[in-house]
Amino acid sequence: MTFSIIVVCYNAGEKLRKTIESIRSQTDNDYEIIVQDGLSTDGSVERLSAGADLKIFREQDEGIYDAMNRAVSHAAGQYLFFLNCGDYFADEEVLAKVKREIVENGQKGGKEAADICGREKKGSRPTIFYGNIRERATGAHVMSNPAIDDFACYRNVPCHQACFYDRRLLKKRGFRTCYRVRADYEHFLWCYYRARAAMVYMPFIVASYEGDGFSENRENRKRSAVEHAHIVKKYMGRRQIGKYRLIMLLTLAPLRTFLSGNRATAGTYQEIKRRLYRMKNAV
């Protein structure tokens, strides 16, 4: 099996059903759906249509990242993907397109990924395949950085709703639950710096991202900044961090954050960013 699609939920209402329907609309059916439910009481899990593709696990958890770790323990797919309730695949061909990327990458590199049947090649590196997202809150197409480097890791890693993780990465080391809103960011840096995972950019939209979620309220944005500062110190040196902070200051990072989050300006901002990424990638 190629894909395990993990959906973590708690009293998600109709969002859960719509997210599952988005997965089941895929033309490629080489997947399993794992629903990790934190003992919902709204009947949303009971209303799901049964099927051989769906596995449901219901138990008390200690938060979203603990629930994600629990779901990983049940996953059988070669690549794991986390789709939050309220988020959907961008279109019906996403899994088919990702599978083509996996096959083509294996043919090109030979040592960058396991084969499509899930067998690990001798000496292969675990790989994260990542693409772009569409933000429904702003209507913008958000392009991920095609080239992951130190500054990209400091500034802006791909949204986890755009990432397909080699299962070896998550089986070896799960999300650190001491981070309430940045555990996925910390895990990505661990994959890059410690596990030496290969990063393969896919130039298409993977998911329609709802936005305005757990990590985006005012209190959690403050906590996010604190956790970001703590995490980068684990993986980067003091001079490196100082350099990147200065770059962010000189390039008006707070203003850019405002522009990217404002529905009136987000589309234009993201289009400029896409052009800059393409120019940089072409050099």
mmCIF file of C-alpha atoms in Angstrom:
data_model
loop_
_atom_site.group_PDB
_atom_site.id
_atom_site.type_symbol
_atom_site.label_atom_id
_atom_site.label_comp_id
_atom_site.label_asym_id
_atom_site.label_seq_id
_atom_site.Cartn_x
_atom_site.Cartn_y
_atom_site.Cartn_z
ATOM 1 C CA MET A 1 0.000 0.000 0.000
ATOM 2 C CA THR A 2 1.341 3.403 -0.987
ATOM 3 C CA PHE A 3 -0.613 5.905 1.122
ATOM 4 C CA SER A 4 -1.997 6.161 4.648
ATOM 5 C CA ILE A 5 -4.235 9.233 4.875
ATOM 6 C CA ILE A 6 -4.552 10.244 8.534
ATOM 7 C CA VAL A 7 -7.473 12.327 9.782
ATOM 8 C CA VAL A 8 -7.404 13.416 13.430
ATOM 9 C CA CYS A 9 -10.714 14.613 14.814
ATOM 10 C CA TYR A 10 -12.765 15.587 17.825
ATOM 11 C CA ASN A 11 -16.390 16.708 17.504
ATOM 12 C CA ALA A 12 -15.725 17.766 13.919
ATOM 13 C CA GLY A 13 -19.343 17.565 12.737
ATOM 14 C CA GLU A 14 -19.917 17.618 8.976
ATOM 15 C CA LYS A 15 -16.301 18.613 8.333
ATOM 16 C CA LEU A 16 -15.212 15.036 9.043
ATOM 17 C CA ARG A 17 -17.611 13.523 6.498
ATOM 18 C CA LYS A 18 -16.633 16.047 3.808
ATOM 19 C CA THR A 19 -12.923 15.411 4.382
ATOM 20 C CA ILE A 20 -13.439 11.641 4.078
ATOM 21 C CA GLU A 21 -15.469 12.161 0.906
ATOM 22 C CA SER A 22 -12.586 14.195 -0.516
ATOM 23 C CA ILE A 23 -10.254 11.250 0.034
ATOM 24 C CA ARG A 24 -12.675 8.728 -1.412
ATOM 25 C CA SER A 25 -13.092 10.827 -4.558
ATOM 26 C CA GLN A 26 -9.482 10.120 -5.561
ATOM 27 C CA THR A 27 -9.012 8.213 -8.819
ATOM 28 C CA ASP A 28 -6.085 6.314 -7.305
ATOM 29 C CA ASN A 29 -7.404 4.009 -4.575
ATOM 30 C CA ASP A 30 -4.058 2.689 -3.322
ATOM 31 C CA TYR A 31 -4.641 4.078 0.165
ATOM 32 C CA GLU A 32 -6.093 3.505 3.593
ATOM 33 C CA ILE A 33 -7.893 6.120 5.676
ATOM 34 C CA ILE A 34 -7.076 6.248 9.369
ATOM 35 C CA VAL A 35 -9.475 8.266 11.507
ATOM 36 C CA GLN A 36 -8.026 8.957 14.949
ATOM 37 C CA ASP A 37 -10.894 10.223 17.085
ATOM 38 C CA GLY A 38 -10.534 11.686 20.574
ATOM 39 C CA LEU A 39 -13.854 10.226 21.815
ATOM 40 C CA SER A 40 -16.160 12.621 20.001
ATOM 41 C CA THR A 41 -19.669 13.027 21.393
ATOM 42 C CA ASP A 42 -21.343 14.710 18.388
ATOM 43 C CA GLY A 43 -22.036 11.542 16.413
ATOM 44 C CA SER A 44 -19.748 12.588 13.545
ATOM 45 C CA VAL A 45 -17.736 9.359 13.589
ATOM 46 C CA GLU A 46 -20.835 7.152 13.742
ATOM 47 C CA ARG A 47 -22.212 8.869 10.626
ATOM 48 C CA LEU A 48 -19.235 7.866 8.489
ATOM 49 C CA SER A 49 -19.926 5.334 5.748
ATOM 50 C CA ALA A 50 -18.140 2.068 6.478
ATOM 51 C CA GLY A 51 -15.702 0.602 3.984
ATOM 52 C CA ALA A 52 -12.617 -1.566 3.661
ATOM 53 C CA ASP A 53 -10.588 1.595 3.108
ATOM 54 C CA LEU A 54 -11.498 3.078 6.508
ATOM 55 C CA LYS A 55 -9.981 2.299 9.903
ATOM 56 C CA ILE A 56 -11.345 4.109 12.957
ATOM 57 C CA PHE A 57 -9.534 4.319 16.286
ATOM 58 C CA ARG A 58 -11.259 6.001 19.218
ATOM 59 C CA GLU A 59 -9.364 6.827 22.377
ATOM 60 C CA GLN A 60 -8.544 9.685 24.694
ATOM 61 C CA ASP A 61 -5.513 11.677 23.598
ATOM 62 C CA GLU A 62 -3.420 14.496 25.011
ATOM 63 C CA GLY A 63 -3.815 16.876 22.098
ATOM 64 C CA ILE A 64 -3.578 16.984 18.329
ATOM 65 C CA TYR A 65 0.059 15.884 18.040
ATOM 66 C CA ASP A 66 -0.416 13.010 20.462
ATOM 67 C CA ALA A 67 -3.387 11.923 18.345
ATOM 68 C CA MET A 68 -1.252 12.129 15.208
ATOM 69 C CA ASN A 69 1.423 9.949 16.832
ATOM 70 C CA ARG A 70 -1.227 7.407 17.830
ATOM 71 C CA ALA A 71 -2.511 7.301 14.263
ATOM 72 C CA VAL A 72 1.004 6.728 12.909
ATOM 73 C CA SER A 73 1.265 3.563 15.001
ATOM 74 C CA HIS A 74 -1.642 2.108 12.994
ATOM 75 C CA ALA A 75 -0.427 3.193 9.544
ATOM 76 C CA ALA A 76 0.600 0.591 6.969
ATOM 77 C CA GLY A 77 1.227 2.835 3.950
ATOM 78 C CA GLN A 78 4.653 3.655 2.557
ATOM 79 C CA TYR A 79 3.856 7.381 2.662
ATOM 80 C CA LEU A 80 1.843 9.092 5.399
ATOM 81 C CA PHE A 81 -0.267 12.179 4.832
ATOM 82 C CA PHE A 82 -2.145 14.228 7.438
ATOM 83 C CA LEU A 83 -5.393 15.810 6.277
ATOM 84 C CA ASN A 84 -7.125 17.881 8.947
ATOM 85 C CA CYS A 85 -10.903 17.952 9.296
ATOM 86 C CA GLY A 86 -12.170 20.728 7.055
ATOM 87 C CA ASP A 87 -9.274 20.316 4.615
ATOM 88 C CA TYR A 88 -9.665 18.526 1.275
ATOM 89 C CA PHE A 89 -7.557 17.257 -1.573
ATOM 90 C CA ALA A 90 -7.272 19.934 -4.257
ATOM 91 C CA ASP A 91 -8.710 17.650 -6.940
ATOM 92 C CA GLU A 92 -9.447 13.990 -7.689
ATOM 93 C CA GLU A 93 -6.017 13.338 -9.219
ATOM 94 C CA VAL A 94 -3.771 14.332 -6.308
ATOM 95 C CA LEU A 95 -2.791 10.812 -5.196
ATOM 96 C CA ALA A 96 -2.263 9.731 -8.806
ATOM 97 C CA LYS A 97 0.045 12.704 -9.384
ATOM 98 C CA VAL A 98 1.973 12.079 -6.165
ATOM 99 C CA LYS A 99 2.440 8.425 -7.087
ATOM 100 C CA ARG A 100 3.895 9.459 -10.457
ATOM 101 C CA GLU A 101 6.322 11.747 -8.636
ATOM 102 C CA ILE A 102 7.384 8.864 -6.377
ATOM 103 C CA VAL A 103 7.958 6.552 -9.343
ATOM 104 C CA GLU A 104 9.822 9.169 -11.390
ATOM 105 C CA ASN A 105 11.986 10.160 -8.437
ATOM 106 C CA GLY A 106 12.949 6.542 -7.840
ATOM 107 C CA GLN A 107 13.841 6.120 -11.509
ATOM 108 C CA LYS A 108 15.961 9.273 -11.559
ATOM 109 C CA GLY A 109 17.807 8.919 -8.290
ATOM 110 C CA GLY A 110 17.674 5.244 -7.528
ATOM 111 C CA LYS A 111 18.553 5.853 -3.897
ATOM 112 C CA GLU A 112 16.096 8.565 -2.959
ATOM 113 C CA ALA A 113 12.997 6.516 -2.207
ATOM 114 C CA ALA A 114 11.537 3.104 -1.717
ATOM 115 C CA ASP A 115 9.792 1.613 -4.726
ATOM 116 C CA ILE A 116 6.085 2.018 -5.294
ATOM 117 C CA CYS A 117 5.303 -1.349 -3.712
ATOM 118 C CA GLY A 118 6.745 -0.142 -0.438
ATOM 119 C CA ARG A 119 9.984 -2.140 -0.536
ATOM 120 C CA GLU A 120 12.945 -0.139 0.700
ATOM 121 C CA LYS A 121 15.865 -0.066 -1.687
ATOM 122 C CA LYS A 122 19.240 -0.837 -0.225
ATOM 123 C CA GLY A 123 20.863 2.423 0.852
ATOM 124 C CA SER A 124 17.745 4.462 0.130
ATOM 125 C CA ARG A 125 17.096 7.762 1.876
ATOM 126 C CA PRO A 126 13.691 8.478 3.391
ATOM 127 C CA THR A 127 11.936 11.164 1.365
ATOM 128 C CA ILE A 128 9.362 13.884 1.929
ATOM 129 C CA PHE A 129 7.369 14.739 -1.178
ATOM 130 C CA TYR A 130 5.719 18.139 -0.812
ATOM 131 C CA GLY A 131 3.632 20.480 -2.958
ATOM 132 C CA ASN A 132 1.519 23.602 -2.662
ATOM 133 C CA ILE A 133 -1.760 24.439 -0.933
ATOM 134 C CA ARG A 134 -4.761 26.634 -1.603
ATOM 135 C CA GLU A 135 -5.919 28.731 1.362
ATOM 136 C CA ARG A 136 -9.692 28.968 1.451
ATOM 137 C CA ALA A 137 -9.552 31.766 4.042
ATOM 138 C CA THR A 138 -7.751 34.059 1.583
ATOM 139 C CA GLY A 139 -8.446 32.326 -1.738
ATOM 140 C CA ALA A 140 -4.712 32.306 -2.464
ATOM 141 C CA HIS A 141 -2.519 29.658 -4.084
ATOM 142 C CA VAL A 142 0.414 29.276 -1.672
ATOM 143 C CA MET A 143 3.554 27.903 -3.283
ATOM 144 C CA SER A 144 6.045 26.046 -1.115
ATOM 145 C CA ASN A 145 9.748 26.791 -1.469
ATOM 146 C CA PRO A 146 11.028 24.477 -4.240
ATOM 147 C CA ALA A 147 14.482 24.347 -2.638
ATOM 148 C CA ILE A 148 14.732 23.543 1.064
ATOM 149 C CA ASP A 149 17.830 25.052 2.668
ATOM 150 C CA ASP A 150 18.788 26.537 6.049
ATOM 151 C CA PHE A 151 16.974 29.830 5.480
ATOM 152 C CA ALA A 152 13.861 28.027 4.241
ATOM 153 C CA CYS A 153 13.930 25.932 7.410
ATOM 154 C CA TYR A 154 14.190 29.057 9.536
ATOM 155 C CA ARG A 155 11.548 31.049 7.699
ATOM 156 C CA ASN A 156 8.860 28.862 6.228
ATOM 157 C CA VAL A 157 8.736 25.087 5.776
ATOM 158 C CA PRO A 158 5.932 23.505 3.725
ATOM 159 C CA CYS A 159 2.545 23.216 5.390
ATOM 160 C CA HIS A 160 2.091 19.655 6.659
ATOM 161 C CA GLN A 161 -1.107 19.399 4.584
ATOM 162 C CA ALA A 162 1.215 19.561 1.572
ATOM 163 C CA CYS A 163 3.676 16.871 2.739
ATOM 164 C CA PHE A 164 3.794 13.129 2.115
ATOM 165 C CA TYR A 165 6.193 11.619 4.665
ATOM 166 C CA ASP A 166 8.142 8.424 4.146
ATOM 167 C CA ARG A 167 6.742 6.253 6.931
ATOM 168 C CA ARG A 168 10.267 5.495 8.212
ATOM 169 C CA LEU A 169 10.611 9.102 9.353
ATOM 170 C CA LEU A 170 7.526 9.008 11.554
ATOM 171 C CA LYS A 171 8.005 5.445 12.745
ATOM 172 C CA LYS A 172 11.526 6.289 13.886
ATOM 173 C CA ARG A 173 10.571 9.497 15.651
ATOM 174 C CA GLY A 174 7.133 11.007 16.160
ATOM 175 C CA PHE A 175 6.006 14.546 16.894
ATOM 176 C CA ARG A 176 7.306 16.078 20.118
ATOM 177 C CA THR A 177 4.149 16.822 22.098
ATOM 178 C CA CYS A 178 5.890 19.347 24.347
ATOM 179 C CA TYR A 179 5.321 21.742 21.423
ATOM 180 C CA ARG A 180 1.627 22.571 21.356
ATOM 181 C CA VAL A 181 1.490 24.411 18.015
ATOM 182 C CA ARG A 182 4.876 23.887 16.359
ATOM 183 C CA ALA A 183 5.483 20.146 16.691
ATOM 184 C CA ASP A 184 5.067 19.600 12.938
ATOM 185 C CA TYR A 185 7.634 22.345 12.261
ATOM 186 C CA GLU A 186 10.083 20.822 14.744
ATOM 187 C CA HIS A 187 9.604 17.392 13.193
ATOM 188 C CA PHE A 188 10.271 18.746 9.696
ATOM 189 C CA LEU A 189 13.556 20.244 10.903
ATOM 190 C CA TRP A 190 14.446 16.927 12.541
ATOM 191 C CA CYS A 191 13.767 15.162 9.237
ATOM 192 C CA TYR A 192 15.991 17.620 7.371
ATOM 193 C CA TYR A 193 18.890 17.995 9.807
ATOM 194 C CA ARG A 194 18.978 14.724 11.724
ATOM 195 C CA ALA A 195 17.354 12.088 9.516
ATOM 196 C CA ARG A 196 18.879 13.650 6.364
ATOM 197 C CA ALA A 197 15.646 13.114 4.483
ATOM 198 C CA ALA A 198 15.546 13.948 0.797
ATOM 199 C CA MET A 199 13.103 16.746 -0.059
ATOM 200 C CA VAL A 200 11.268 16.522 -3.384
ATOM 201 C CA TYR A 201 9.092 19.424 -4.514
ATOM 202 C CA MET A 202 5.930 18.652 -6.515
ATOM 203 C CA PRO A 203 4.731 21.655 -8.599
ATOM 204 C CA PHE A 204 1.009 21.308 -8.019
ATOM 205 C CA ILE A 205 -1.618 22.048 -5.373
ATOM 206 C CA VAL A 206 -2.056 19.156 -2.956
ATOM 207 C CA ALA A 207 -4.696 20.386 -0.544
ATOM 208 C CA SER A 208 -7.415 22.964 -0.051
ATOM 209 C CA TYR A 209 -6.557 24.315 3.379
ATOM 210 C CA GLU A 210 -9.363 25.720 5.525
ATOM 211 C CA GLY A 211 -7.196 27.989 7.697
ATOM 212 C CA ASP A 212 -8.178 29.788 10.890
ATOM 213 C CA GLY A 213 -7.452 26.608 12.806
ATOM 214 C CA PHE A 214 -5.879 25.596 16.100
ATOM 215 C CA SER A 215 -2.511 27.289 15.567
ATOM 216 C CA GLU A 216 -3.896 30.547 14.196
ATOM 217 C CA ASN A 217 -5.775 32.185 17.072
ATOM 218 C CA ARG A 218 -4.086 35.070 18.886
ATOM 219 C CA GLU A 219 -2.923 33.083 21.914
ATOM 220 C CA ASN A 220 -1.435 30.300 19.837
ATOM 221 C CA ARG A 221 0.284 32.714 17.466
ATOM 222 C CA LYS A 222 2.155 34.089 20.477
ATOM 223 C CA ARG A 223 3.010 30.584 21.608
ATOM 224 C CA SER A 224 4.082 29.754 18.063
ATOM 225 C CA ALA A 225 6.680 32.533 18.131
ATOM 226 C CA VAL A 226 8.073 31.268 21.454
ATOM 227 C CA GLU A 227 8.225 27.686 20.214
ATOM 228 C CA HIS A 228 9.834 28.747 16.924
ATOM 229 C CA ALA A 229 12.641 30.493 18.811
ATOM 230 C CA HIS A 230 13.206 27.411 20.969
ATOM 231 C CA ILE A 231 13.181 24.999 18.027
ATOM 232 C CA VAL A 232 15.623 26.858 15.798
ATOM 233 C CA LYS A 233 18.162 26.926 18.640
ATOM 234 C CA LYS A 234 18.105 23.113 18.575
ATOM 235 C CA TYR A 235 19.096 22.946 14.923
ATOM 236 C CA MET A 236 20.944 26.178 14.092
ATOM 237 C CA GLY A 237 23.839 28.156 15.497
ATOM 238 C CA ARG A 238 23.589 31.561 17.177
ATOM 239 C CA ARG A 239 25.244 33.467 14.325
ATOM 240 C CA GLN A 240 23.057 31.748 11.769
ATOM 241 C CA ILE A 241 19.904 32.625 13.691
ATOM 242 C CA GLY A 242 21.057 36.228 14.119
ATOM 243 C CA LYS A 243 21.688 36.506 10.385
ATOM 244 C CA TYR A 244 18.243 35.185 9.490
ATOM 245 C CA ARG A 245 16.522 37.411 12.043
ATOM 246 C CA LEU A 246 18.221 40.427 10.487
ATOM 247 C CA ILE A 247 17.142 39.360 6.993
ATOM 248 C CA MET A 248 13.556 38.967 8.186
ATOM 249 C CA LEU A 249 13.684 42.426 9.768
ATOM 250 C CA LEU A 250 15.124 44.081 6.664
ATOM 251 C CA THR A 251 12.588 42.407 4.395
ATOM 252 C CA LEU A 252 9.657 43.624 6.514
ATOM 253 C CA ALA A 253 8.467 40.202 7.649
ATOM 254 C CA PRO A 254 5.524 41.517 9.764
ATOM 255 C CA LEU A 255 4.187 43.483 6.796
ATOM 256 C CA ARG A 256 4.539 40.464 4.505
ATOM 257 C CA THR A 257 2.682 38.328 7.041
ATOM 258 C CA PHE A 258 -0.160 40.853 7.051
ATOM 259 C CA LEU A 259 -0.305 40.972 3.253
ATOM 260 C CA SER A 260 -0.323 37.191 2.942
ATOM 261 C CA GLY A 261 -3.132 36.855 5.467
ATOM 262 C CA ASN A 262 -5.384 39.587 4.073
ATOM 263 C CA ARG A 263 -7.933 38.373 1.534
ATOM 264 C CA ALA A 264 -7.633 41.601 -0.481
ATOM 265 C CA THR A 265 -3.859 41.305 -0.906
ATOM 266 C CA ALA A 266 -3.049 37.608 -0.440
ATOM 267 C CA GLY A 267 -3.483 36.631 -4.103
ATOM 268 C CA THR A 268 -1.143 39.333 -5.375
ATOM 269 C CA TYR A 269 1.380 38.655 -2.630
ATOM 270 C CA GLN A 270 1.445 34.911 -3.350
ATOM 271 C CA GLU A 271 1.785 35.512 -7.102
ATOM 272 C CA ILE A 272 4.849 37.705 -6.505
ATOM 273 C CA LYS A 273 6.285 35.027 -4.211
ATOM 274 C CA ARG A 274 5.716 32.321 -6.840
ATOM 275 C CA ARG A 275 7.539 34.397 -9.454
ATOM 276 C CA LEU A 276 10.483 34.954 -7.110
ATOM 277 C CA TYR A 277 10.687 31.234 -6.328
ATOM 278 C CA ARG A 278 10.659 30.390 -10.040
ATOM 279 C CA MET A 279 13.369 32.944 -10.792
ATOM 280 C CA LYS A 280 15.533 31.609 -7.961
ATOM 281 C CA ASN A 281 14.973 28.021 -9.032
ATOM 282 C CA ALA A 282 15.879 28.834 -12.640
ATOM 283 C CA VAL A 283 19.271 30.307 -11.700
#
